[in-house]
Every structure is written in C-alpha cells, then in structure tokens.
C-alpha cells in the first residue's frame, strides 16, 4: 500500500475479504483474537504489535456493517463525534465538516435525523464520518453494497479526491463496476488466497427468464390503486398504481429512498395505505389480517443477516408453518427447492451469505405463498449468489408463483424480470417490458439506475430483434 | 416514539439547561404538592409545556398507552390506601380524592421525562450535564443509553415485521397468548442488543473515543436572557411551593 494509491480486492462472499480488512485495520488481533503469523505493516507501523489507538490514527476502516459505526442522532452530529474525539479546535472541526458534507453530497441532509436516512445515505455518511478523521490509509469493506448508481459514482469521485490528497485506500468489493477509473491495483481473493487480477474481468448473468404460460398478460393477483403513503412526515409514495400479474416476475427499481421498501411492505400488508387501496387476490389489505396476507404473499427481507432469528436452518424455515398451523411438509419442500436439506441442522450464524439468502427465501416459500417478494436480494451479493438467486426465481416462476423483486442491479433485472416498474421520488415513473425500460437511457438517467453492461445491452437487443423477426 | 424530535418549537429554542431546569422543577413539584387542586395545576402546566414543545400529539399517544396503568393506580389508591405501609390516609374507606391525586401525579411523572427526551437530543443532554460538572463517565453512559433507544426500537421493528410477515399475530387473543406471542420477538431482540453492545464498543474505538482523553466541544450552548428568565421562574415557583408548604402546612 502506498499513499495516494487505490487497491481493490475482489472476492466472493466467504472468500476472506472481511478477515483481511480486519487484519489491515488491526481489529485482528487487537479486538478479535486469532491465530496469526506473518507481518502487517502500513506506513511503517507494525499493525500487529502497535497499540490499537496508534493503528486507528493511521489506518481507519468502514466496516461492512456500517450502521454500527453511526453514533450521532443527525448527520452533522455523527461527523462531529469523531472530530471532537481528536480534540481539535472548533474552527478545524467546522472546516472538516463542510469538506466531507460537500465531498459526499450530504449538504442538504446536514440536519437530517439518521432514522430518516435510507440505507445508501447511511453508508455514505459512515464513510464521510471516517474520512473526516483524515486517516492516512482508509479501508472500505464492501462500500457500495447499499449504494444506488449515483451513490457509486459519487463514491468514485470522493475516492479520486482522497487519492489527490495522498490517502491510500483499500477497497474490498464483490464487484468493481463503477469504480474502475479510480483503482490502481487489483487483486482477487479466492478462498483466502490473494492473486493479482486484471481490470474488466466481468461476466454477464445468463438470462433465467421463463416465458409465462399463455403468452399474453395474465390476471392480476395484486392491485395497487392510487396509493399514497406517509409515516409521520412527507409523502413517501404518491399516487402509485400498478398490478402484479399471476406467474410474472416484476422488478421494482429506483434510487435509495425512492419508496421501494415501503411499497413492498404495503404489498405484504405490513403497512396499510394512507390513501388508496392495495387489493390482494381481490381483498383489501385494510380488512385482512397480517396472518391471512402471509398465506398469499411471502416477503424475504433485505439483508438476511438481520432477519434470521432461529437457532438452526430448519427452525428458521419451519417457523411460519408452525405459527400458522400449516403442514411441515411445506417447509421440507422449501428446503429441497432451495437445496438446503443438507444444512437442515446447521446453526444460522454459521451459514455463508449465499446460504443465508436461500434460507430467508425458503422461510418465505414455506408458507406456499402465491406471491414471493424479494426486497433487495442482490444487495452486496457476488456473482455466484446472483446466479443462485436468478435460478431460484426461475424455479419459483415455473411453479406458477408471481415474484416481485426490488433491486438496484439492472443486469439482474434484465436477466430475471418480465416487467420493470421504476419509482422516482415516490411515484411510478414508468412500467413496462424489462428491455424497453432498462435500455432506455433517458429513464436510466432520470431514475439514477445503473446502465447494464454494453455487451449485455447488445445481447438483449439481439434477442429482441430475433424474437421480433 | 421516544426518539428525539427535532421539530422546531419555542421549547427547543431554549438552552438544554433551561429545559432540564423546567423538567426537574415539574418533577420536584409533583413530590412537594399535597392537594388535588395543586396537582391539577401542575398537570396543566406540564401539558402546556408539551404544547409549547409541539409534542402534544406524541404525548397523547403515550397517555393512551399508559391510560390503563393510571386507571389501576386511581382504583388502588382510592380503595386501598389505608393498607399502605408508607402512606397513611386519615380516613378509612374509599377516597376518590386521594385516588385522583395519585393518578394525576403519576401522569405528571410519566409526561415530564417524555417531553424532555422528545425535545432534547442526546448531545444536548451531554452538553447540559457537562456544564453542570457531573462525572464524564456517567454522562457518557446516559447519552449512549439515550442514543440507542432509537437503535433498539429499530431492531424491534425489524424483528416484529419479519415475524409478522410469516404470520405471527401479536395483538390478538387473551393476555397470556399475547405474552407468549411476543417471545419470538423479545428473544432475538435481547440477542441483537447484546451483539449491538459489542459492535458499539469497537465502533467507538474506531472513532478514536477515549474516556480518559479530553474532547473538543463543537456544539456550544450559551444561556440567553430568556433561558435565565425560565430558570429563575422555575426556581421561584419551587421556592414558593416550599414556602407555602412550610408556612401553611400544605399546598
């Protein structure tokens, strides 16, 4: 690592990225004890033998679980907390605060409550708060996991600026897209072994789309009719109208904070609309209990690590069946479908990320719902997990289920979705065939969506042309 | 509901020390007054502070939750005060006046801390207590606890939503069933809270926090004339209550 140099380490989940990040930042062995041999030197400091405080002054880290690093109640308070600990004059605190607010495009959120921020904004804030401390070297563990496309581009600009100021940066990533221009060195981490890598080693996901039976539009199972929704403050959803048809895969896309997760909770009956109606199989969610809705609509939440509570995979997957008095054979079938039978008695905390994703989906599928909602299942996932997910969606569709998937990942949406709905600032900007939406530059620009890889676009256009011919 | 609101209001415009003085004054007064009319006046003053703080909507929601507890206090104090080991009512039998007095006092003791927390951020609490030269470790512990009320409440919400989406119904059935239904929510919440404590300690070190080293104070608060007026009025009111209590034997 050299000052002003950006090194990227790319690896699958479970390849050892976080462990290496912990070694570089001194968390191992100073806070997590481990058997370790060899040497880690950053900027002349022996990380393993120096005190943790000394290490942190030189090398700081933004963890994958960035939310735990946020202390303040507001954006400003959080950035200032670390600066106050440096015991520097208030004038300097003010300068550094202004600088990172500008750099991370958080100026208009300076006084916003943390609880009001979306996941992507929190991730930007966590990075900004650490950058404000001006460490000589910065380690970012999966810093793009929750960022939307403009967020990734913004991070790329911020990294370029930090490089200019001589900060050495190590990025631990599952994919490089959006940060190619700022990376100087690339390594691949495979099962704990670091190898030199080359830029542009991407591959596209194979299309897992299964054609809907009958060809034409099918009857809707969920109808959202002119729905408006707000928590305590401003409207989060404004006049949203859409339908989820039987046996289709609908992707819902949009920037951080555009209202996607709120819409999913309305489709699942966890939230009731402030105005308008959500009809599930003809029944309004206002007059249906959550237990009844759970039998029709299954929801697999974003971030599986935060939504697994039972001891073993079987306990987790069968929870819903035991709760609703459904036959446990449903849970058995879900285990088989998601290829989790061999992991049945494995403690959930020992599962890899891909296994956790499958367990969360299996516990939703165990209720045998007609609709399966996947809230940002692609967030922070590597290509192998994305492939697994795409094949699970294809399989669920083959079984006649409707699937609603919330994602930032345009390539994934192109690979699995029949239709795409784009939310911009709480409104449905457009809804249509996946290609017509995701290959439209104007829509991508307006909704802040990641453009699909060029080769992907060509492939889809060719496929469309062949189908048309 | 307990997380701090940053809604601008005349109460929030005051220095946190003035807000702390008002809250402390109301709580001490609630213990000093001994008559029903006085406690009614005190409750009216508390509600007025809530309105000035623009938290009356949240306060009403809180009172709805605590309503049954206040009702139970009213019944118990009205009918069973003669059995109390610490409070001796002169007359035997039922005393609705005593029941009302105790229930209203309880309402004040619930409402005042709520109004303070809902209008004061943890950093303002720290700043107010630091200026009173209280021990730093105690202040930091308190502020950390206040700050993480919202984190725990967020975790609770996430667990509740995950379990509800798998058919768990939390607010139906008899009391025992409801208590049993909350077990799949409470146990993961406890586990997550313990994990959170571990993560917080690491995150604090990464932000270079050290209880023994000095820190800058960026958010300075200066007492303005209005703050002095509010603090002086609170002290005067307390002095008046004490004087009446001492001279007339009760307020």
XYZ file of C-alpha atoms in Angstrom:
720
model
C 0.000 0.000 0.000
C 1.332 3.416 -0.914
C -0.052 6.856 -0.092
C -2.401 8.057 -2.828
C -2.848 4.575 -4.267
C -6.125 2.678 -4.512
C -6.037 -1.093 -4.248
C -9.128 -3.181 -4.879
C -9.551 -6.700 -3.544
C -12.362 -8.566 -5.241
C -13.736 -11.794 -3.858
C -16.882 -13.827 -3.372
C -18.711 -13.828 -0.050
C -16.808 -16.059 2.356
C -13.514 -15.640 0.487
C -11.847 -13.848 3.439
C -12.253 -10.177 2.448
C -13.553 -9.005 5.822
C -10.897 -11.026 7.675
C -8.181 -9.373 5.584
C -9.790 -5.954 6.186
C -9.720 -6.693 9.945
C -6.016 -7.655 9.730
C -5.110 -4.457 7.867
C -7.012 -2.278 10.325
C -5.713 -4.052 13.438
C -9.150 -5.281 14.553
C -7.436 -8.665 14.271
C -5.607 -9.308 16.621
C -6.349 -6.277 18.864
C -10.114 -6.750 19.187
C -10.751 -10.147 17.628
C -8.247 -12.682 18.836
C -6.931 -15.033 16.194
C -4.013 -17.266 15.472
C -1.911 -15.148 13.103
C 1.550 -15.408 11.585
C 3.469 -13.019 9.337
C 3.502 -9.262 9.442
C 1.247 -6.362 8.521
C 2.968 -3.003 8.025
C 1.134 0.106 6.952
C 3.021 3.366 6.605
C 5.896 1.902 8.610
C 3.652 0.888 11.500
C 3.621 -2.710 12.575
C -0.123 -3.235 12.861
C 0.156 -6.399 14.922
C 2.442 -5.077 17.651
C 1.363 -1.379 17.858
C -1.451 -0.306 20.159
C -4.919 -0.233 18.612
C -5.254 3.538 19.199
C -1.983 4.118 17.326
C -3.197 1.925 14.447
C -6.576 3.653 14.204
C -4.924 7.084 13.979
C -3.144 5.899 10.812
C -5.431 3.293 9.305
C -9.186 3.521 9.700
C -11.893 1.299 8.364
C -15.528 1.476 7.338
C -16.985 -1.903 8.204
C -19.428 -3.854 6.089
C -21.885 -3.380 8.965
C -21.557 0.385 8.595
C -24.684 1.163 10.621
C -22.930 0.146 13.842
C -20.389 2.922 13.219
C -23.022 5.662 13.232
C -23.257 7.462 16.568
C -24.991 10.758 16.091
C -28.679 11.407 16.011
C -28.225 13.645 12.979
C -25.790 13.618 10.062
C -23.885 16.591 11.478
C -23.654 15.109 14.974
C -22.277 11.858 13.628
C -19.487 13.510 11.641
C -18.642 15.811 14.555
C -18.494 12.978 17.156
C -15.178 11.604 15.829
C -13.744 15.081 15.279
C -14.480 16.063 18.884
C -12.572 12.956 19.990
C -9.500 14.284 18.126
C -9.632 17.302 20.474
C -9.014 19.741 17.629
C -10.171 23.400 17.591
C -13.775 24.095 16.624
C -12.685 26.057 13.565
C -10.961 22.979 12.179
C -13.967 20.810 13.054
C -16.150 23.245 11.072
C -13.772 23.102 8.058
C -13.597 19.309 8.026
C -17.379 19.035 8.461
C -18.024 21.362 5.500
C -15.479 19.487 3.413
C -16.979 15.995 3.869
C -20.560 17.247 3.547
C -19.577 18.601 0.143
C -17.484 15.592 -0.872
C -20.197 13.061 -0.081
C -23.088 15.214 -1.280
C -24.684 15.327 2.169
C -25.034 19.115 2.425
C -28.843 19.139 2.154
C -29.041 16.353 4.776
C -26.778 18.051 7.334
C -29.516 18.300 9.970
C -31.482 15.191 8.927
C -32.196 12.523 11.531
C -30.284 9.281 10.975
C -33.520 7.315 11.344
C -34.895 9.150 8.279
C -31.991 8.146 6.014
C -32.130 5.287 3.543
C -29.513 2.501 3.682
C -27.470 4.101 0.892
C -27.360 7.503 2.588
C -26.318 5.881 5.886
C -23.492 4.112 4.069
C -22.337 7.418 2.552
C -22.489 9.029 5.997
C -20.472 6.218 7.627
C -17.728 6.708 5.016
C -17.873 10.511 5.321
C -17.510 10.349 9.138
C -14.359 8.229 8.878
C -12.899 10.325 6.027
C -13.361 13.431 8.231
C -10.843 11.922 10.676
C -8.236 12.139 7.865
C -6.624 8.728 8.320
C -3.502 8.217 6.213
C -4.914 4.936 4.967
C -8.540 4.014 4.586
C -10.049 0.565 4.306
C -13.561 0.256 2.894
C -15.248 -3.115 3.298
C -17.945 -3.538 0.659
C -18.597 0.225 0.453
C -21.002 0.008 -2.489
C -23.305 -2.681 -1.052
C -26.222 -0.308 -0.406
C -25.393 2.497 -2.796
C -27.501 3.226 -5.826
C -25.782 4.059 -9.110
C -25.395 7.817 -8.457
C -24.087 6.866 -4.993
C -21.421 4.607 -6.553
C -20.409 7.353 -8.990
C -20.283 9.826 -6.076
C -18.062 7.435 -4.108
C -15.789 7.123 -7.131
C -15.393 10.926 -7.219
C -14.730 11.064 -3.476
C -12.058 8.352 -3.780
C -10.382 10.286 -6.617
C -10.324 13.374 -4.378
C -8.862 11.418 -1.430
C -6.201 9.979 -3.745
C -5.281 13.510 -4.796
C -4.740 14.332 -1.125
C -2.420 11.340 -0.696
C -4.760 8.984 1.154
C -4.047 5.305 0.455
C -7.235 3.276 0.045
C -8.006 -0.431 0.024
C -11.416 -1.422 -1.284
C -12.859 -4.852 -0.521
C -15.550 -5.479 -3.101
C -17.703 -8.144 -4.621
C -17.778 -6.325 -7.945
C -15.808 -3.423 -9.307
C -18.416 -1.819 -11.533
C -18.458 1.971 -11.231
C -15.056 2.212 -9.520
C -12.820 1.010 -12.378
C -11.482 4.501 -13.086
C -10.035 5.078 -9.626
C -8.453 1.684 -8.953
C -4.689 1.390 -9.451
C -4.127 -2.212 -8.388
C -6.469 -5.134 -8.425
C -6.292 -8.409 -6.524
C -8.602 -11.368 -6.476
C -9.178 -13.160 -3.190
C -10.170 -16.782 -3.638
C -10.669 -18.974 -0.597
C -8.216 -16.909 1.427
C -5.526 -16.736 -1.288
C -4.677 -13.359 -2.807
C -3.845 -13.299 -6.528
C -3.105 -10.407 -8.864
C -6.122 -9.644 -11.030
C -6.805 -7.666 -14.182
C -9.406 -4.975 -14.703
C -12.506 -5.791 -16.759
C -12.965 -9.374 -15.674
C -16.751 -9.191 -15.574
C -19.184 -11.635 -16.988
C -22.875 -11.165 -17.511
C -25.610 -13.190 -15.893
C -27.334 -15.681 -18.139
C -30.975 -14.875 -18.713
C -33.142 -17.039 -16.415
C -36.379 -15.736 -17.716
C -39.076 -18.369 -18.042
C -41.788 -17.470 -20.542
C -45.203 -17.027 -18.945
C -47.778 -19.609 -19.906
C -50.250 -18.315 -22.445
C -48.006 -15.558 -23.763
C -50.312 -12.557 -23.141
C -50.969 -10.559 -19.942
C -52.253 -12.715 -17.097
C -54.830 -11.749 -14.497
C -53.547 -9.599 -11.619
C -53.112 -11.080 -8.143
C -52.131 -7.777 -6.514
C -53.626 -4.439 -7.463
C -52.256 -1.178 -6.100
C -54.821 1.536 -6.752
C -53.819 5.180 -6.392
C -51.914 4.543 -3.178
C -50.478 7.393 -1.146
C -48.436 6.647 1.942
C -46.548 8.581 4.589
C -45.109 7.803 8.022
C -45.042 10.987 10.139
C -43.532 13.402 7.647
C -43.849 13.992 3.890
C -45.414 11.566 1.406
C -43.188 8.569 0.717
C -45.445 7.163 -2.016
C -47.560 9.372 -4.233
C -50.432 8.068 -6.300
C -48.866 4.684 -7.013
C -50.878 2.434 -9.288
C -49.591 -0.914 -10.504
C -50.530 -4.557 -10.858
C -48.651 -7.765 -10.166
C -49.886 -10.458 -12.543
C -50.065 -14.172 -11.819
C -46.904 -16.006 -12.833
C -44.866 -12.936 -13.748
C -41.588 -11.561 -12.419
C -41.867 -7.837 -11.747
C -38.731 -5.887 -10.858
C -39.170 -2.669 -8.859
C -36.262 -0.289 -9.271
C -35.319 3.199 -8.154
C -32.779 5.242 -6.241
C -32.093 4.979 -2.489
C -35.062 6.498 -0.685
C -37.427 6.361 -3.686
C -40.005 4.341 -1.696
C -39.292 0.779 -2.896
C -39.165 -0.921 0.510
C -42.260 0.970 1.685
C -44.102 -0.256 -1.418
C -43.054 -3.856 -0.632
C -44.395 -3.557 2.927
C -47.692 -2.299 1.509
C -47.865 -5.281 -0.886
C -47.316 -7.573 2.098
C -49.901 -5.868 4.331
C -47.283 -4.857 6.931
C -48.232 -1.255 6.179
C -51.682 -0.009 5.273
C -52.032 2.764 2.686
C -52.727 6.280 3.978
C -54.920 6.800 0.884
C -55.940 4.376 -1.867
C -56.215 0.588 -1.800
C -53.978 -2.452 -2.051
C -56.017 -5.463 -3.155
C -54.523 -8.925 -2.706
C -56.475 -11.588 -4.540
C -59.401 -9.149 -4.541
C -59.296 -8.380 -0.793
C -58.227 -5.032 0.609
C -55.245 -5.224 2.982
C -57.086 -2.795 5.287
C -59.599 -5.513 6.084
C -57.247 -8.504 6.046
C -55.103 -9.638 8.979
C -51.347 -9.941 8.514
C -51.600 -13.718 9.091
C -54.078 -14.036 6.198
C -51.900 -11.908 3.917
C -48.835 -14.003 4.876
C -50.532 -17.082 3.384
C -50.761 -15.358 -0.017
C -47.738 -13.050 -0.058
C -44.334 -14.126 1.276
C -41.706 -11.468 1.918
C -37.964 -12.131 2.044
C -36.341 -9.095 3.618
C -33.245 -7.202 2.549
C -30.066 -8.131 4.440
C -30.605 -11.750 5.511
C -28.124 -11.449 8.404
C -30.558 -9.147 10.163
C -33.610 -11.293 9.573
C -32.567 -14.738 10.736
C -33.519 -15.371 14.336
C -33.862 -19.098 14.988
C -31.107 -21.492 16.040
C -30.986 -23.785 13.026
C -31.956 -23.619 9.361
C -34.887 -25.958 9.991
C -36.195 -23.874 12.933
C -35.991 -20.765 10.768
C -37.645 -22.248 7.680
C -40.423 -24.027 9.599
C -41.255 -21.018 11.865
C -44.085 -19.757 9.647
C -45.642 -23.220 9.183
C -45.678 -23.857 12.953
C -47.060 -20.427 13.520
C -49.921 -20.700 11.026
C -50.578 -24.400 11.668
C -49.577 -25.362 8.115
C -48.165 -28.846 7.365
C -44.416 -29.080 7.994
C -44.105 -30.833 4.602
C -44.288 -27.311 3.110
C -41.092 -26.398 4.949
C -39.483 -29.681 3.827
C -40.370 -28.874 0.207
C -38.937 -25.354 0.565
C -35.688 -26.829 1.927
C -35.498 -29.185 -1.070
C -36.296 -26.434 -3.579
C -33.575 -24.186 -2.169
C -31.144 -27.132 -1.791
C -30.864 -26.641 1.946
C -31.717 -30.173 3.086
C -28.088 -30.996 3.928
C -27.876 -27.806 6.030
C -31.081 -28.541 7.950
C -29.440 -28.666 11.399
C -26.721 -26.088 10.747
C -26.788 -23.027 13.072
C -27.865 -19.993 11.045
C -24.927 -17.880 12.200
C -22.543 -20.359 10.550
C -24.151 -20.022 7.102
C -22.375 -18.322 4.211
C -24.071 -15.282 2.671
C -25.471 -17.333 -0.226
C -26.873 -19.889 2.232
C -28.433 -17.125 4.328
C -30.135 -15.669 1.266
C -31.508 -19.112 0.394
C -32.692 -19.657 3.999
C -34.570 -16.351 4.086
C -36.261 -17.160 0.766
C -37.036 -20.718 1.912
C -38.730 -19.442 5.071
C -40.956 -17.209 2.921
C -41.654 -20.023 0.426
C -42.502 -22.486 3.222
C -45.889 -20.784 3.610
C -46.522 -21.740 -0.022
C -47.482 -18.170 -0.972
C -48.810 -17.267 -4.403
C -46.623 -14.172 -4.485
C -42.993 -14.013 -3.380
C -41.498 -10.604 -2.669
C -37.716 -10.300 -2.569
C -36.575 -6.991 -1.096
C -33.140 -6.078 -2.496
C -31.843 -9.672 -2.526
C -28.954 -8.612 -4.799
C -27.551 -6.030 -2.370
C -23.892 -6.732 -1.673
C -24.029 -10.169 -3.320
C -21.352 -11.640 -5.521
C -21.919 -13.161 -8.918
C -22.313 -16.747 -7.697
C -25.084 -15.722 -5.276
C -26.738 -13.690 -8.052
C -26.713 -16.751 -10.301
C -28.253 -18.822 -7.496
C -30.898 -16.162 -6.969
C -31.713 -15.953 -10.662
C -32.188 -19.704 -10.821
C -34.390 -19.692 -7.662
C -36.589 -17.012 -9.219
C -36.842 -19.035 -12.437
C -37.792 -22.139 -10.434
C -40.424 -20.282 -8.378
C -41.906 -18.892 -11.571
C -42.029 -22.380 -13.095
C -44.079 -23.383 -10.039
C -46.593 -20.696 -11.005
C -45.661 -18.094 -8.404
C -45.620 -14.355 -9.022
C -42.362 -12.750 -7.962
C -41.724 -9.108 -7.123
C -38.047 -8.305 -6.806
C -36.653 -4.986 -5.629
C -33.177 -4.356 -6.969
C -30.629 -1.734 -7.998
C -28.949 -4.210 -10.307
C -30.026 -3.563 -13.905
C -28.282 -6.660 -15.275
C -30.005 -8.849 -12.727
C -33.380 -7.270 -13.558
C -32.769 -7.859 -17.267
C -31.853 -11.469 -16.549
C -34.933 -12.338 -14.474
C -37.768 -9.841 -14.888
C -40.637 -9.823 -17.348
C -41.601 -6.271 -16.471
C -39.871 -3.445 -14.622
C -41.525 -0.669 -12.604
C -39.355 2.376 -11.940
C -40.002 4.581 -8.919
C -38.789 8.159 -8.896
C -39.353 10.182 -5.754
C -42.290 8.022 -4.616
C -44.077 7.973 -7.981
C -44.151 5.276 -10.659
C -42.103 6.891 -13.445
C -42.737 4.044 -15.880
C -43.685 0.390 -16.006
C -43.105 -1.898 -18.965
C -41.158 -4.725 -20.570
C -37.706 -5.090 -18.971
C -35.748 -4.277 -22.165
C -37.823 -1.276 -23.122
C -37.276 0.256 -19.669
C -33.686 -0.710 -18.885
C -32.215 0.025 -22.299
C -33.785 3.488 -22.329
C -31.025 5.942 -21.439
C -33.412 8.745 -20.507
C -35.210 6.588 -17.931
C -31.908 5.271 -16.533
C -30.605 8.809 -16.164
C -33.790 10.161 -14.619
C -34.194 7.291 -12.145
C -30.474 7.108 -11.286
C -30.239 3.472 -12.420
C -27.064 1.625 -13.265
C -26.754 1.142 -17.054
C -26.440 -2.551 -17.979
C -23.059 -3.681 -19.331
C -22.649 -2.828 -23.030
C -22.324 -6.487 -24.047
C -25.470 -7.223 -22.081
C -27.360 -4.477 -23.852
C -26.209 -5.824 -27.226
C -27.278 -9.331 -26.291
C -30.725 -8.179 -25.190
C -31.181 -6.040 -28.294
C -30.167 -9.004 -30.477
C -32.552 -11.284 -28.597
C -35.353 -8.744 -29.027
C -34.556 -8.452 -32.735
C -34.541 -12.261 -33.157
C -37.857 -12.529 -31.323
C -39.304 -9.761 -33.472
C -38.032 -11.490 -36.635
C -41.984 7.376 19.855
C -39.288 8.092 22.428
C -36.654 9.110 19.901
C -35.846 12.789 19.956
C -37.832 15.028 17.700
C -36.020 17.843 16.019
C -39.204 19.751 15.241
C -38.556 23.426 15.848
C -40.558 24.816 18.754
C -40.283 27.598 21.359
C -39.225 24.914 23.889
C -36.415 23.684 21.623
C -35.277 27.270 21.186
C -34.368 27.299 24.876
C -30.946 26.187 26.075
C -30.971 22.485 27.108
C -30.102 23.562 30.664
C -33.257 25.684 30.812
C -35.264 22.701 29.526
C -33.609 20.487 32.139
C -34.485 23.034 34.847
C -38.156 23.080 33.775
C -38.317 19.265 33.748
C -36.587 18.943 37.124
C -38.799 21.699 38.565
C -42.005 19.950 37.474
C -40.872 16.584 38.854
C -39.779 18.013 42.215
C -43.030 19.984 42.455
C -45.024 16.816 41.815
C -43.489 15.388 45.007
C -43.900 18.599 47.002
C -47.579 19.379 46.379
C -50.098 17.605 48.559
C -53.533 18.775 47.398
C -55.686 17.816 44.416
C -56.128 21.383 43.057
C -52.338 21.906 43.167
C -51.627 18.687 41.276
C -54.273 19.658 38.672
C -52.480 22.989 38.161
C -49.171 21.147 37.859
C -50.608 18.739 35.271
C -51.997 21.706 33.314
C -48.520 23.286 33.414
C -46.992 20.004 32.154
C -49.454 19.802 29.271
C -48.747 23.443 28.437
C -45.013 22.667 28.264
C -45.885 19.739 25.934
C -47.892 22.090 23.688
C -45.066 24.661 23.672
C -42.674 21.834 22.756
C -45.073 20.765 19.949
C -45.052 17.199 21.213
C -48.667 17.141 22.431
C -49.670 14.668 19.684
C -46.994 12.186 20.760
C -47.827 12.892 24.403
C -51.468 11.950 23.828
C -50.365 8.662 22.197
C -48.160 7.968 25.233
C -51.001 8.717 27.632
C -53.235 6.307 25.710
C -50.645 3.567 26.298
C -50.274 4.414 29.989
C -54.019 5.065 30.467
C -54.774 1.593 31.901
C -51.860 1.917 34.363
C -53.124 5.307 35.560
C -56.640 3.867 35.935
C -55.302 0.986 38.048
C -53.377 3.496 40.207
C -56.570 5.510 40.684
C -58.593 2.469 41.794
C -55.883 1.094 44.096
C -55.175 4.414 45.788
C -58.875 5.256 46.094
C -59.820 1.968 47.708
C -56.751 0.533 49.392
C -54.735 3.485 50.693
C -55.439 2.501 54.296
C -53.348 -0.657 53.737
C -50.310 1.292 52.502
C -47.177 0.898 54.599
C -45.815 4.307 53.706
C -48.866 6.468 53.133
C -51.430 6.887 55.882
C -54.754 8.418 54.936
C -56.644 9.678 57.935
C -59.983 8.241 56.923
C -60.731 4.583 56.314
C -62.804 3.537 53.343
C -62.883 4.914 49.817
C -61.175 8.226 48.956
C -61.644 9.245 45.313
C -59.757 12.449 46.010
C -56.644 10.541 47.049
C -57.050 8.198 44.032
C -57.291 11.180 41.662
C -54.339 12.912 43.326
C -52.059 9.885 42.966
C -53.204 9.108 39.396
C -52.565 12.709 38.274
C -49.170 12.750 39.984
C -48.293 9.552 38.103
C -49.361 11.211 34.839
C -47.015 14.118 35.541
C -44.132 11.748 36.350
C -44.687 9.912 33.048
C -45.205 13.019 30.901
C -42.349 15.266 32.051
C -39.408 12.913 31.224
C -41.118 12.104 27.917
C -41.384 15.786 26.967
C -37.741 16.328 27.918
C -36.461 13.344 25.891
C -38.687 14.172 22.926
C -37.360 17.726 22.704
C -33.703 17.223 23.670
C -31.109 15.321 21.656
C -28.554 13.105 23.452
C -25.752 15.538 22.566
C -27.744 18.370 24.165
C -28.208 16.245 27.292
C -24.449 15.633 27.394
C -23.728 19.294 26.865
C -26.192 20.328 29.618
C -24.853 17.799 32.124
C -21.198 18.540 31.289
C -21.769 22.203 32.064
C -23.054 21.114 35.480
C -19.667 19.397 36.032
C -21.145 15.942 36.585
C -18.785 12.907 36.171
C -17.991 12.390 32.476
C -18.279 8.607 32.527
C -21.797 8.808 33.985
C -22.818 11.444 31.440
C -21.468 9.443 28.522
C -23.186 6.285 29.716
C -26.500 8.129 29.908
C -26.106 9.700 26.481
C -25.193 6.342 24.946
C -28.291 4.794 26.501
C -30.491 7.618 25.170
C -28.896 7.438 21.727
C -29.511 3.703 21.468
C -33.178 3.857 22.393
C -33.785 4.501 18.694
C -31.401 1.686 17.589
C -33.145 -0.849 19.832
C -36.520 0.409 18.679
C -35.365 -0.018 15.029
C -34.209 -3.596 15.738
C -37.530 -4.330 17.480
C -39.447 -3.036 14.459
C -37.338 -5.130 12.036
C -37.835 -8.331 14.059
C -41.552 -7.660 14.501
C -42.008 -7.094 10.754
C -40.033 -10.224 9.844
C -42.089 -12.390 12.213
C -45.407 -10.749 11.277
C -44.727 -11.362 7.594
C -44.514 -15.067 8.485
C -47.953 -14.987 10.044
C -47.211 -14.083 13.671
C -50.096 -12.060 15.104
C -49.001 -10.063 18.092
C -52.027 -8.104 19.180
C -54.779 -10.692 19.166
C -56.121 -13.030 21.809
C -56.012 -13.104 25.596
C -53.230 -11.613 27.673
C -51.355 -14.917 28.148
C -51.461 -15.672 24.402
C -50.199 -12.180 23.644
C -47.316 -12.567 26.088
C -46.442 -15.959 24.553
C -46.620 -14.496 21.016
C -44.057 -11.852 21.925
C -41.407 -14.472 22.820
C -40.205 -14.855 19.161
C -39.722 -11.082 19.112
C -38.183 -10.482 22.548
C -35.543 -13.258 22.492
C -33.963 -12.183 19.150
C -34.139 -8.580 20.388
C -32.146 -9.474 23.505
C -29.552 -11.361 21.448
C -29.282 -8.473 18.971
C -28.934 -5.937 21.807
C -26.015 -7.882 23.290
C -24.392 -8.088 19.840
C -25.003 -4.363 19.425
C -23.139 -3.575 22.662
C -20.089 -5.409 21.277
C -20.237 -3.565 17.967
C -20.672 -0.188 19.667
C -17.541 -0.620 21.749
C -15.479 -1.377 18.590
C -17.100 1.458 16.652
C -16.311 3.920 19.465
C -12.645 2.972 19.340
C -12.644 3.386 15.555
C -13.951 6.918 16.126
C -10.996 7.458 18.498
C -13.171 7.805 21.588
C -11.283 7.548 24.870
C -12.938 8.308 28.163
C -9.639 9.476 29.666
C -8.638 11.917 26.923
C -10.089 15.400 26.579
C -12.524 16.153 23.778
C -13.427 19.330 21.942
C -16.979 20.583 22.331
C -18.357 21.691 18.996
C -21.967 22.235 19.976
C -21.647 25.078 22.456
C -24.758 26.450 24.092
C -24.908 29.923 25.586
C -27.537 30.901 28.092
C -29.617 33.779 26.704
C -31.833 36.186 28.663
C -34.910 34.039 28.041
C -33.076 31.000 29.477
C -32.181 32.943 32.636
C -35.829 34.064 32.929
C -37.102 30.484 32.575
C -34.588 29.093 35.104
C -35.293 31.908 37.573
C -39.067 31.440 37.214
C -38.748 27.699 37.843
C -36.628 28.266 40.955
C -39.073 30.952 42.194
C -42.053 28.643 41.679
C -40.279 25.876 43.595
C -39.376 28.296 46.385
C -42.998 29.470 46.557
C -44.272 25.879 46.845
C -41.731 25.168 49.594
C -42.644 28.367 51.443
C -46.402 27.678 51.306
C -45.776 24.096 52.382
C -43.662 25.268 55.301
C -45.900 28.176 56.354
C -49.350 26.737 55.696
C -48.557 23.063 56.129
C -49.543 22.056 52.596
C -50.100 23.220 49.008
